[in-house]
Amino acid sequence: MKRHVVLTLMIFLMLCSTASAQKLVLMLDWFPNVDHLPVYLAQESGYFAEQGLDVEIIIPSETSDALKLAAAGQVDLAVSYQPQTIMAADAGLPVKAVAPLVVKPLTTLMFLDQSIKTPADLSGKKIGYTVPGLMDMLLKGFADINGITDYTPVNVGFTILPALVSKQVAAVMGPFKTYETVTMQQQGVEPRFFELERYGIPEYEELIFAAGAATLEKKKEAVHGFVLALSKALADIKRDPDNALSLYFDALPEVDKETETKAFALTAAYFAAPGQVSDPEKWQAFIDFSLKYGLIKNTLSPRDLIYTRDNNN
């Protein structure tokens, strides 16, 4: 009898906790993969629940959706990119970075043709890109710096490998050196790539969490709780990466474990440290680069793009 009462009380408390939890909707930048492992780890470990949060993770239908929907207040948080956030702010979208996820560039200009030795060898060719409003603009800056002329940009979205294998495009701007390299090698394809930061693009934070003005005004404490939960997950990755990966697989049992395991081994070192905040100097360097090469039109301040509780403007 006592056991029945205790069980009933536990169920009641769980239902009450769920009912009172603050809802946050997070949209990813891409299909779920190990780049997002800290999010799923925080969810599986109960860190969001500890902060009184009910976090719904959703997948975009288009790679550029997340930041736009966050700016419009249709989702609370977006996994996005530092350069995209800068360009969005320049276009007048009310978005700010709330925490870094991956703090080094992973993006490459990827190709299969072994005759390509330098970026200039891509002159006169079709070059794909993955994220409209970001990778096409990075391609423009990269081309200007590295002497790629008369190229034709093509939006290939998620279809990176088919576009390269079919020779629809000669290269693609956007694949990660920590993920697409793994998936291609598993399919018997050996990709080659130019790392952007080695060819004139300033180092930047590859993945960040961004929020729109409405969310930062109405759900400030919930966003802070999300960042705290994420920090605990990042600490867990540093302390016990094998367990972190195991919990990720529990959250997403449908993923290819071989691919994700290999990609995680390459990605883990690039995750933000627990409690790490965005680097204003890194953001300023990319703003200066963007102005110089026409990626943005207006002078921006990192202070206006990086959100902190003490700088709520």
PDB file of C-alpha atoms in Angstrom:
ATOM      1  CA  MET A   1       0.000   0.000   0.000  1.00  0.00           C
ATOM      2  CA  LYS A   2       2.770   2.408   0.960  1.00  0.00           C
ATOM      3  CA  ARG A   3       4.647   1.588  -2.237  1.00  0.00           C
ATOM      4  CA  HIS A   4       1.541   2.410  -4.292  1.00  0.00           C
ATOM      5  CA  VAL A   5       1.176   5.772  -2.536  1.00  0.00           C
ATOM      6  CA  VAL A   6       4.829   6.658  -3.092  1.00  0.00           C
ATOM      7  CA  LEU A   7       4.634   5.727  -6.770  1.00  0.00           C
ATOM      8  CA  THR A   8       1.457   7.763  -7.212  1.00  0.00           C
ATOM      9  CA  LEU A   9       3.117  10.751  -5.530  1.00  0.00           C
ATOM     10  CA  MET A  10       6.195  10.461  -7.791  1.00  0.00           C
ATOM     11  CA  ILE A  11       4.027  10.384 -10.904  1.00  0.00           C
ATOM     12  CA  PHE A  12       2.058  13.383  -9.633  1.00  0.00           C
ATOM     13  CA  LEU A  13       5.228  15.385  -8.989  1.00  0.00           C
ATOM     14  CA  MET A  14       6.605  14.537 -12.451  1.00  0.00           C
ATOM     15  CA  LEU A  15       3.375  15.677 -14.088  1.00  0.00           C
ATOM     16  CA  CYS A  16       3.388  18.890 -12.077  1.00  0.00           C
ATOM     17  CA  SER A  17       7.008  19.546 -13.028  1.00  0.00           C
ATOM     18  CA  THR A  18       6.251  19.001 -16.717  1.00  0.00           C
ATOM     19  CA  ALA A  19       3.178  21.191 -16.570  1.00  0.00           C
ATOM     20  CA  SER A  20       5.090  24.070 -14.975  1.00  0.00           C
ATOM     21  CA  ALA A  21       8.171  23.830 -17.182  1.00  0.00           C
ATOM     22  CA  GLN A  22       9.038  26.776 -19.410  1.00  0.00           C
ATOM     23  CA  LYS A  23       8.793  25.761 -23.067  1.00  0.00           C
ATOM     24  CA  LEU A  24      11.658  26.589 -25.420  1.00  0.00           C
ATOM     25  CA  VAL A  25      11.665  25.611 -29.077  1.00  0.00           C
ATOM     26  CA  LEU A  26      15.130  25.088 -30.553  1.00  0.00           C
ATOM     27  CA  MET A  27      15.596  24.732 -34.300  1.00  0.00           C
ATOM     28  CA  LEU A  28      18.757  23.076 -35.549  1.00  0.00           C
ATOM     29  CA  ASP A  29      20.754  24.292 -38.540  1.00  0.00           C
ATOM     30  CA  TRP A  30      20.899  20.866 -40.225  1.00  0.00           C
ATOM     31  CA  PHE A  31      19.680  17.319 -39.676  1.00  0.00           C
ATOM     32  CA  PRO A  32      20.655  15.998 -36.214  1.00  0.00           C
ATOM     33  CA  ASN A  33      24.312  14.980 -35.966  1.00  0.00           C
ATOM     34  CA  VAL A  34      27.181  15.052 -33.489  1.00  0.00           C
ATOM     35  CA  ASP A  35      27.594  18.805 -33.937  1.00  0.00           C
ATOM     36  CA  HIS A  36      24.442  18.956 -31.811  1.00  0.00           C
ATOM     37  CA  LEU A  37      25.529  16.342 -29.274  1.00  0.00           C
ATOM     38  CA  PRO A  38      25.698  18.794 -26.318  1.00  0.00           C
ATOM     39  CA  VAL A  39      22.025  19.648 -26.823  1.00  0.00           C
ATOM     40  CA  TYR A  40      20.881  16.037 -26.818  1.00  0.00           C
ATOM     41  CA  LEU A  41      23.200  15.271 -23.919  1.00  0.00           C
ATOM     42  CA  ALA A  42      21.666  18.094 -21.853  1.00  0.00           C
ATOM     43  CA  GLN A  43      18.232  16.713 -22.625  1.00  0.00           C
ATOM     44  CA  GLU A  44      19.078  13.068 -21.869  1.00  0.00           C
ATOM     45  CA  SER A  45      20.898  13.991 -18.656  1.00  0.00           C
ATOM     46  CA  GLY A  46      17.955  16.010 -17.349  1.00  0.00           C
ATOM     47  CA  TYR A  47      19.894  19.282 -17.299  1.00  0.00           C
ATOM     48  CA  PHE A  48      17.135  21.188 -19.082  1.00  0.00           C
ATOM     49  CA  ALA A  49      14.572  19.784 -16.665  1.00  0.00           C
ATOM     50  CA  GLU A  50      16.757  20.882 -13.734  1.00  0.00           C
ATOM     51  CA  GLN A  51      16.475  24.435 -15.052  1.00  0.00           C
ATOM     52  CA  GLY A  52      12.698  24.135 -15.309  1.00  0.00           C
ATOM     53  CA  LEU A  53      12.793  23.874 -19.090  1.00  0.00           C
ATOM     54  CA  ASP A  54      10.930  21.791 -21.637  1.00  0.00           C
ATOM     55  CA  VAL A  55      13.120  22.045 -24.757  1.00  0.00           C
ATOM     56  CA  GLU A  56      11.630  20.926 -28.060  1.00  0.00           C
ATOM     57  CA  ILE A  57      14.257  20.261 -30.734  1.00  0.00           C
ATOM     58  CA  ILE A  58      13.087  20.639 -34.325  1.00  0.00           C
ATOM     59  CA  ILE A  59      14.761  20.190 -37.700  1.00  0.00           C
ATOM     60  CA  PRO A  60      14.678  22.840 -40.463  1.00  0.00           C
ATOM     61  CA  SER A  61      13.213  22.134 -43.872  1.00  0.00           C
ATOM     62  CA  GLU A  62      15.711  24.588 -45.376  1.00  0.00           C
ATOM     63  CA  THR A  63      19.214  25.213 -44.056  1.00  0.00           C
ATOM     64  CA  SER A  64      18.688  28.970 -43.647  1.00  0.00           C
ATOM     65  CA  ASP A  65      15.351  28.676 -41.789  1.00  0.00           C
ATOM     66  CA  ALA A  66      16.477  28.608 -38.172  1.00  0.00           C
ATOM     67  CA  LEU A  67      17.873  32.127 -37.826  1.00  0.00           C
ATOM     68  CA  LYS A  68      14.997  33.695 -39.779  1.00  0.00           C
ATOM     69  CA  LEU A  69      12.408  31.971 -37.618  1.00  0.00           C
ATOM     70  CA  ALA A  70      14.235  32.959 -34.431  1.00  0.00           C
ATOM     71  CA  ALA A  71      14.302  36.582 -35.582  1.00  0.00           C
ATOM     72  CA  ALA A  72      10.565  36.394 -36.268  1.00  0.00           C
ATOM     73  CA  GLY A  73       9.882  34.875 -32.852  1.00  0.00           C
ATOM     74  CA  GLN A  74       8.511  31.666 -34.362  1.00  0.00           C
ATOM     75  CA  VAL A  75      11.168  29.612 -32.587  1.00  0.00           C
ATOM     76  CA  ASP A  76      12.951  30.614 -29.390  1.00  0.00           C
ATOM     77  CA  LEU A  77      16.486  29.517 -30.209  1.00  0.00           C
ATOM     78  CA  ALA A  78      18.373  28.650 -33.361  1.00  0.00           C
ATOM     79  CA  VAL A  79      21.580  26.771 -33.964  1.00  0.00           C
ATOM     80  CA  SER A  80      23.273  29.086 -36.418  1.00  0.00           C
ATOM     81  CA  TYR A  81      26.653  30.420 -37.492  1.00  0.00           C
ATOM     82  CA  GLN A  82      28.585  33.498 -36.403  1.00  0.00           C
ATOM     83  CA  PRO A  83      28.934  34.835 -39.977  1.00  0.00           C
ATOM     84  CA  GLN A  84      25.231  34.273 -40.698  1.00  0.00           C
ATOM     85  CA  THR A  85      24.268  36.102 -37.512  1.00  0.00           C
ATOM     86  CA  ILE A  86      26.416  39.076 -38.512  1.00  0.00           C
ATOM     87  CA  MET A  87      24.868  39.165 -41.984  1.00  0.00           C
ATOM     88  CA  ALA A  88      21.361  38.810 -40.573  1.00  0.00           C
ATOM     89  CA  ALA A  89      21.918  41.695 -38.171  1.00  0.00           C
ATOM     90  CA  ASP A  90      23.259  43.800 -41.036  1.00  0.00           C
ATOM     91  CA  ALA A  91      20.001  43.080 -42.892  1.00  0.00           C
ATOM     92  CA  GLY A  92      18.019  44.341 -39.914  1.00  0.00           C
ATOM     93  CA  LEU A  93      17.000  41.058 -38.305  1.00  0.00           C
ATOM     94  CA  PRO A  94      16.810  41.352 -34.482  1.00  0.00           C
ATOM     95  CA  VAL A  95      19.025  38.392 -33.525  1.00  0.00           C
ATOM     96  CA  LYS A  96      21.878  37.897 -31.073  1.00  0.00           C
ATOM     97  CA  ALA A  97      24.251  35.113 -30.114  1.00  0.00           C
ATOM     98  CA  VAL A  98      23.533  33.734 -26.646  1.00  0.00           C
ATOM     99  CA  ALA A  99      26.254  31.054 -26.444  1.00  0.00           C
ATOM    100  CA  PRO A 100      28.894  29.415 -28.637  1.00  0.00           C
ATOM    101  CA  LEU A 101      28.637  25.732 -29.559  1.00  0.00           C
ATOM    102  CA  VAL A 102      31.595  25.103 -31.914  1.00  0.00           C
ATOM    103  CA  VAL A 103      34.281  27.750 -31.514  1.00  0.00           C
ATOM    104  CA  LYS A 104      36.535  27.089 -34.545  1.00  0.00           C
ATOM    105  CA  PRO A 105      35.757  27.058 -38.268  1.00  0.00           C
ATOM    106  CA  LEU A 106      34.763  23.663 -39.647  1.00  0.00           C
ATOM    107  CA  THR A 107      33.523  24.867 -43.027  1.00  0.00           C
ATOM    108  CA  THR A 108      35.516  24.007 -46.123  1.00  0.00           C
ATOM    109  CA  LEU A 109      35.389  24.481 -49.867  1.00  0.00           C
ATOM    110  CA  MET A 110      35.229  20.800 -50.794  1.00  0.00           C
ATOM    111  CA  PHE A 111      35.901  19.088 -54.120  1.00  0.00           C
ATOM    112  CA  LEU A 112      36.748  15.691 -55.627  1.00  0.00           C
ATOM    113  CA  ASP A 113      38.731  16.612 -58.738  1.00  0.00           C
ATOM    114  CA  GLN A 114      42.413  15.914 -58.041  1.00  0.00           C
ATOM    115  CA  SER A 115      43.482  18.343 -60.751  1.00  0.00           C
ATOM    116  CA  ILE A 116      42.365  21.229 -58.521  1.00  0.00           C
ATOM    117  CA  LYS A 117      45.498  22.411 -56.745  1.00  0.00           C
ATOM    118  CA  THR A 118      44.664  26.005 -55.827  1.00  0.00           C
ATOM    119  CA  PRO A 119      41.383  27.888 -55.357  1.00  0.00           C
ATOM    120  CA  ALA A 120      41.995  29.776 -58.631  1.00  0.00           C
ATOM    121  CA  ASP A 121      41.669  26.443 -60.474  1.00  0.00           C
ATOM    122  CA  LEU A 122      37.910  26.732 -59.852  1.00  0.00           C
ATOM    123  CA  SER A 123      37.638  29.802 -62.095  1.00  0.00           C
ATOM    124  CA  GLY A 124      34.963  29.480 -64.749  1.00  0.00           C
ATOM    125  CA  LYS A 125      33.271  26.552 -62.990  1.00  0.00           C
ATOM    126  CA  LYS A 126      29.998  25.981 -61.130  1.00  0.00           C
ATOM    127  CA  ILE A 127      30.503  26.047 -57.360  1.00  0.00           C
ATOM    128  CA  GLY A 128      27.819  24.839 -54.983  1.00  0.00           C
ATOM    129  CA  TYR A 129      26.936  26.178 -51.557  1.00  0.00           C
ATOM    130  CA  THR A 130      24.856  24.759 -48.705  1.00  0.00           C
ATOM    131  CA  VAL A 131      23.278  27.597 -46.706  1.00  0.00           C
ATOM    132  CA  PRO A 132      21.717  30.479 -48.661  1.00  0.00           C
ATOM    133  CA  GLY A 133      22.584  33.864 -47.225  1.00  0.00           C
ATOM    134  CA  LEU A 134      25.754  32.519 -45.662  1.00  0.00           C
ATOM    135  CA  MET A 135      27.775  30.077 -47.707  1.00  0.00           C
ATOM    136  CA  ASP A 136      27.141  31.921 -50.952  1.00  0.00           C
ATOM    137  CA  MET A 137      28.451  35.082 -49.288  1.00  0.00           C
ATOM    138  CA  LEU A 138      31.464  33.257 -47.834  1.00  0.00           C
ATOM    139  CA  LEU A 139      32.090  31.906 -51.314  1.00  0.00           C
ATOM    140  CA  LYS A 140      32.071  35.461 -52.663  1.00  0.00           C
ATOM    141  CA  GLY A 141      34.646  36.619 -50.126  1.00  0.00           C
ATOM    142  CA  PHE A 142      36.778  33.503 -50.591  1.00  0.00           C
ATOM    143  CA  ALA A 143      36.687  33.926 -54.382  1.00  0.00           C
ATOM    144  CA  ASP A 144      37.664  37.590 -54.204  1.00  0.00           C
ATOM    145  CA  ILE A 145      40.628  36.821 -51.938  1.00  0.00           C
ATOM    146  CA  ASN A 146      41.850  33.782 -53.844  1.00  0.00           C
ATOM    147  CA  GLY A 147      41.392  34.807 -57.461  1.00  0.00           C
ATOM    148  CA  ILE A 148      38.411  32.633 -58.409  1.00  0.00           C
ATOM    149  CA  THR A 149      36.798  34.390 -61.377  1.00  0.00           C
ATOM    150  CA  ASP A 150      33.740  33.857 -63.568  1.00  0.00           C
ATOM    151  CA  TYR A 151      32.285  31.126 -61.356  1.00  0.00           C
ATOM    152  CA  THR A 152      28.574  30.280 -61.123  1.00  0.00           C
ATOM    153  CA  PRO A 153      27.134  29.751 -57.603  1.00  0.00           C
ATOM    154  CA  VAL A 154      24.581  26.928 -57.226  1.00  0.00           C
ATOM    155  CA  ASN A 155      22.461  26.181 -54.133  1.00  0.00           C
ATOM    156  CA  VAL A 156      22.871  22.432 -53.450  1.00  0.00           C
ATOM    157  CA  GLY A 157      21.419  22.425 -49.925  1.00  0.00           C
ATOM    158  CA  PHE A 158      21.812  19.048 -48.205  1.00  0.00           C
ATOM    159  CA  THR A 159      22.778  17.223 -51.426  1.00  0.00           C
ATOM    160  CA  ILE A 160      26.534  17.761 -51.217  1.00  0.00           C
ATOM    161  CA  LEU A 161      27.850  14.382 -52.332  1.00  0.00           C
ATOM    162  CA  PRO A 162      25.363  13.837 -55.203  1.00  0.00           C
ATOM    163  CA  ALA A 163      26.141  17.306 -56.547  1.00  0.00           C
ATOM    164  CA  LEU A 164      29.878  16.579 -56.538  1.00  0.00           C
ATOM    165  CA  VAL A 165      29.732  13.001 -57.835  1.00  0.00           C
ATOM    166  CA  SER A 166      27.358  13.934 -60.672  1.00  0.00           C
ATOM    167  CA  LYS A 167      29.623  16.891 -61.508  1.00  0.00           C
ATOM    168  CA  GLN A 168      26.686  19.258 -61.201  1.00  0.00           C
ATOM    169  CA  VAL A 169      29.261  21.429 -59.454  1.00  0.00           C
ATOM    170  CA  ALA A 170      33.054  21.320 -59.252  1.00  0.00           C
ATOM    171  CA  ALA A 171      33.161  22.179 -55.546  1.00  0.00           C
ATOM    172  CA  VAL A 172      30.848  23.000 -52.655  1.00  0.00           C
ATOM    173  CA  MET A 173      31.209  25.741 -50.055  1.00  0.00           C
ATOM    174  CA  GLY A 174      29.887  24.560 -46.708  1.00  0.00           C
ATOM    175  CA  PRO A 175      30.809  20.915 -45.945  1.00  0.00           C
ATOM    176  CA  PHE A 176      32.417  20.376 -42.544  1.00  0.00           C
ATOM    177  CA  LYS A 177      35.866  18.825 -42.370  1.00  0.00           C
ATOM    178  CA  THR A 178      34.662  16.856 -39.345  1.00  0.00           C
ATOM    179  CA  TYR A 179      31.511  15.332 -40.837  1.00  0.00           C
ATOM    180  CA  GLU A 180      31.196  15.232 -44.619  1.00  0.00           C
ATOM    181  CA  THR A 181      34.736  13.885 -44.861  1.00  0.00           C
ATOM    182  CA  VAL A 182      33.607  10.889 -42.794  1.00  0.00           C
ATOM    183  CA  THR A 183      30.383  10.222 -44.714  1.00  0.00           C
ATOM    184  CA  MET A 184      32.142  10.488 -48.069  1.00  0.00           C
ATOM    185  CA  GLN A 185      34.992   8.196 -47.106  1.00  0.00           C
ATOM    186  CA  GLN A 186      32.477   5.606 -45.955  1.00  0.00           C
ATOM    187  CA  GLN A 187      30.974   5.699 -49.433  1.00  0.00           C
ATOM    188  CA  GLY A 188      34.345   5.181 -51.079  1.00  0.00           C
ATOM    189  CA  VAL A 189      34.886   8.823 -52.009  1.00  0.00           C
ATOM    190  CA  GLU A 190      38.023  10.685 -50.949  1.00  0.00           C
ATOM    191  CA  PRO A 191      37.185  14.382 -50.592  1.00  0.00           C
ATOM    192  CA  ARG A 192      39.696  17.182 -50.814  1.00  0.00           C
ATOM    193  CA  PHE A 193      39.152  20.661 -49.445  1.00  0.00           C
ATOM    194  CA  PHE A 194      40.446  24.134 -48.749  1.00  0.00           C
ATOM    195  CA  GLU A 195      40.114  25.232 -45.111  1.00  0.00           C
ATOM    196  CA  LEU A 196      38.745  28.773 -45.151  1.00  0.00           C
ATOM    197  CA  GLU A 197      40.889  30.129 -42.328  1.00  0.00           C
ATOM    198  CA  ARG A 198      44.021  29.053 -44.246  1.00  0.00           C
ATOM    199  CA  TYR A 199      42.933  31.031 -47.295  1.00  0.00           C
ATOM    200  CA  GLY A 200      42.183  34.482 -45.967  1.00  0.00           C
ATOM    201  CA  ILE A 201      38.899  34.080 -44.061  1.00  0.00           C
ATOM    202  CA  PRO A 202      39.218  35.210 -40.415  1.00  0.00           C
ATOM    203  CA  GLU A 203      38.737  32.550 -37.764  1.00  0.00           C
ATOM    204  CA  TYR A 204      35.176  32.535 -36.455  1.00  0.00           C
ATOM    205  CA  GLU A 205      32.777  30.578 -34.240  1.00  0.00           C
ATOM    206  CA  GLU A 206      31.306  27.946 -36.537  1.00  0.00           C
ATOM    207  CA  LEU A 207      28.143  27.190 -34.570  1.00  0.00           C
ATOM    208  CA  ILE A 208      26.333  29.329 -32.032  1.00  0.00           C
ATOM    209  CA  PHE A 209      22.946  29.503 -30.357  1.00  0.00           C
ATOM    210  CA  ALA A 210      21.028  32.598 -31.387  1.00  0.00           C
ATOM    211  CA  ALA A 211      17.763  34.133 -30.238  1.00  0.00           C
ATOM    212  CA  GLY A 212      15.471  36.876 -31.446  1.00  0.00           C
ATOM    213  CA  ALA A 213      14.658  40.063 -29.564  1.00  0.00           C
ATOM    214  CA  ALA A 214      11.203  38.850 -28.489  1.00  0.00           C
ATOM    215  CA  THR A 215      12.602  35.713 -26.848  1.00  0.00           C
ATOM    216  CA  LEU A 216      15.364  37.642 -25.108  1.00  0.00           C
ATOM    217  CA  GLU A 217      12.781  40.030 -23.699  1.00  0.00           C
ATOM    218  CA  LYS A 218      10.094  37.541 -22.659  1.00  0.00           C
ATOM    219  CA  LYS A 219      12.144  34.443 -21.841  1.00  0.00           C
ATOM    220  CA  LYS A 220      15.400  35.863 -20.542  1.00  0.00           C
ATOM    221  CA  GLU A 221      15.596  33.541 -17.536  1.00  0.00           C
ATOM    222  CA  ALA A 222      14.709  30.503 -19.634  1.00  0.00           C
ATOM    223  CA  VAL A 223      17.493  31.327 -22.089  1.00  0.00           C
ATOM    224  CA  HIS A 224      19.895  31.691 -19.178  1.00  0.00           C
ATOM    225  CA  GLY A 225      18.775  28.305 -17.889  1.00  0.00           C
ATOM    226  CA  PHE A 226      19.368  26.799 -21.325  1.00  0.00           C
ATOM    227  CA  VAL A 227      22.940  28.145 -21.339  1.00  0.00           C
ATOM    228  CA  LEU A 228      23.589  26.749 -17.844  1.00  0.00           C
ATOM    229  CA  ALA A 229      22.270  23.323 -18.860  1.00  0.00           C
ATOM    230  CA  LEU A 230      24.402  23.385 -21.991  1.00  0.00           C
ATOM    231  CA  SER A 231      27.479  24.239 -19.911  1.00  0.00           C
ATOM    232  CA  LYS A 232      26.913  21.132 -17.766  1.00  0.00           C
ATOM    233  CA  ALA A 233      26.650  19.004 -20.910  1.00  0.00           C
ATOM    234  CA  LEU A 234      29.866  20.459 -22.310  1.00  0.00           C
ATOM    235  CA  ALA A 235      31.613  19.636 -19.024  1.00  0.00           C
ATOM    236  CA  ASP A 236      30.359  16.061 -19.290  1.00  0.00           C
ATOM    237  CA  ILE A 237      31.836  15.752 -22.780  1.00  0.00           C
ATOM    238  CA  LYS A 238      35.243  16.834 -21.507  1.00  0.00           C
ATOM    239  CA  ARG A 239      35.037  14.493 -18.511  1.00  0.00           C
ATOM    240  CA  ASP A 240      33.582  11.370 -20.110  1.00  0.00           C
ATOM    241  CA  PRO A 241      33.252  11.568 -23.904  1.00  0.00           C
ATOM    242  CA  ASP A 242      32.344   7.887 -24.263  1.00  0.00           C
ATOM    243  CA  ASN A 243      29.360   8.221 -21.948  1.00  0.00           C
ATOM    244  CA  ALA A 244      28.340  11.446 -23.678  1.00  0.00           C
ATOM    245  CA  LEU A 245      28.305   9.673 -27.022  1.00  0.00           C
ATOM    246  CA  SER A 246      26.326   6.781 -25.539  1.00  0.00           C
ATOM    247  CA  LEU A 247      23.631   9.137 -24.248  1.00  0.00           C
ATOM    248  CA  TYR A 248      23.526  10.828 -27.641  1.00  0.00           C
ATOM    249  CA  PHE A 249      22.807   7.437 -29.219  1.00  0.00           C
ATOM    250  CA  ASP A 250      20.055   6.895 -26.647  1.00  0.00           C
ATOM    251  CA  ALA A 251      18.457  10.143 -27.810  1.00  0.00           C
ATOM    252  CA  LEU A 252      18.879   9.351 -31.512  1.00  0.00           C
ATOM    253  CA  PRO A 253      18.894   5.567 -31.939  1.00  0.00           C
ATOM    254  CA  GLU A 254      18.260   5.898 -35.669  1.00  0.00           C
ATOM    255  CA  VAL A 255      21.603   7.540 -36.505  1.00  0.00           C
ATOM    256  CA  ASP A 256      24.494   5.670 -38.117  1.00  0.00           C
ATOM    257  CA  LYS A 257      26.654   4.878 -35.088  1.00  0.00           C
ATOM    258  CA  GLU A 258      29.832   4.275 -37.084  1.00  0.00           C
ATOM    259  CA  THR A 259      29.565   7.616 -38.866  1.00  0.00           C
ATOM    260  CA  GLU A 260      28.659   9.548 -35.743  1.00  0.00           C
ATOM    261  CA  THR A 261      31.404   7.942 -33.679  1.00  0.00           C
ATOM    262  CA  LYS A 262      34.082   8.859 -36.218  1.00  0.00           C
ATOM    263  CA  ALA A 263      32.668  12.366 -36.648  1.00  0.00           C
ATOM    264  CA  PHE A 264      32.521  12.883 -32.881  1.00  0.00           C
ATOM    265  CA  ALA A 265      36.203  11.974 -32.573  1.00  0.00           C
ATOM    266  CA  LEU A 266      36.997  14.785 -35.010  1.00  0.00           C
ATOM    267  CA  THR A 267      34.506  17.302 -33.580  1.00  0.00           C
ATOM    268  CA  ALA A 268      34.857  17.030 -29.796  1.00  0.00           C
ATOM    269  CA  ALA A 269      37.958  19.235 -29.579  1.00  0.00           C
ATOM    270  CA  TYR A 270      36.108  22.094 -31.277  1.00  0.00           C
ATOM    271  CA  PHE A 271      33.195  22.314 -28.830  1.00  0.00           C
ATOM    272  CA  ALA A 272      33.068  25.347 -26.560  1.00  0.00           C
ATOM    273  CA  ALA A 273      34.471  24.951 -23.071  1.00  0.00           C
ATOM    274  CA  PRO A 274      31.937  24.860 -20.230  1.00  0.00           C
ATOM    275  CA  GLY A 275      30.782  28.413 -19.559  1.00  0.00           C
ATOM    276  CA  GLN A 276      32.679  29.822 -22.550  1.00  0.00           C
ATOM    277  CA  VAL A 277      31.215  32.989 -24.059  1.00  0.00           C
ATOM    278  CA  SER A 278      31.533  34.397 -27.552  1.00  0.00           C
ATOM    279  CA  ASP A 279      34.776  36.241 -28.262  1.00  0.00           C
ATOM    280  CA  PRO A 280      34.146  39.916 -29.192  1.00  0.00           C
ATOM    281  CA  GLU A 281      37.568  40.202 -30.876  1.00  0.00           C
ATOM    282  CA  LYS A 282      36.792  37.259 -33.130  1.00  0.00           C
ATOM    283  CA  TRP A 283      33.441  38.803 -34.015  1.00  0.00           C
ATOM    284  CA  GLN A 284      35.043  42.191 -34.704  1.00  0.00           C
ATOM    285  CA  ALA A 285      37.599  40.620 -37.027  1.00  0.00           C
ATOM    286  CA  PHE A 286      34.864  38.967 -39.046  1.00  0.00           C
ATOM    287  CA  ILE A 287      32.820  42.189 -39.133  1.00  0.00           C
ATOM    288  CA  ASP A 288      35.851  44.016 -40.543  1.00  0.00           C
ATOM    289  CA  PHE A 289      36.389  41.289 -43.136  1.00  0.00           C
ATOM    290  CA  SER A 290      32.695  41.348 -44.089  1.00  0.00           C
ATOM    291  CA  LEU A 291      32.746  45.090 -44.623  1.00  0.00           C
ATOM    292  CA  LYS A 292      35.903  44.925 -46.722  1.00  0.00           C
ATOM    293  CA  TYR A 293      34.575  42.241 -49.064  1.00  0.00           C
ATOM    294  CA  GLY A 294      30.995  43.427 -49.277  1.00  0.00           C
ATOM    295  CA  LEU A 295      29.328  40.698 -47.224  1.00  0.00           C
ATOM    296  CA  ILE A 296      27.680  43.410 -45.118  1.00  0.00           C
ATOM    297  CA  LYS A 297      26.956  47.095 -45.722  1.00  0.00           C
ATOM    298  CA  ASN A 298      26.884  48.587 -42.240  1.00  0.00           C
ATOM    299  CA  THR A 299      29.371  48.948 -39.414  1.00  0.00           C
ATOM    300  CA  LEU A 300      28.344  46.685 -36.549  1.00  0.00           C
ATOM    301  CA  SER A 301      29.553  46.289 -32.977  1.00  0.00           C
ATOM    302  CA  PRO A 302      30.062  42.907 -31.296  1.00  0.00           C
ATOM    303  CA  ARG A 303      28.309  44.429 -28.272  1.00  0.00           C
ATOM    304  CA  ASP A 304      25.144  44.641 -30.350  1.00  0.00           C
ATOM    305  CA  LEU A 305      25.429  41.039 -31.549  1.00  0.00           C
ATOM    306  CA  ILE A 306      26.470  39.094 -28.448  1.00  0.00           C
ATOM    307  CA  TYR A 307      23.833  38.830 -25.738  1.00  0.00           C
ATOM    308  CA  THR A 308      24.667  38.691 -22.043  1.00  0.00           C
ATOM    309  CA  ARG A 309      22.381  39.175 -19.064  1.00  0.00           C
ATOM    310  CA  ASP A 310      24.473  42.197 -18.064  1.00  0.00           C
ATOM    311  CA  ASN A 311      24.252  43.669 -21.579  1.00  0.00           C
ATOM    312  CA  ASN A 312      20.559  43.370 -22.330  1.00  0.00           C
ATOM    313  CA  ASN A 313      20.250  45.890 -25.133  1.00  0.00           C
TER     314      ASN A 313
END
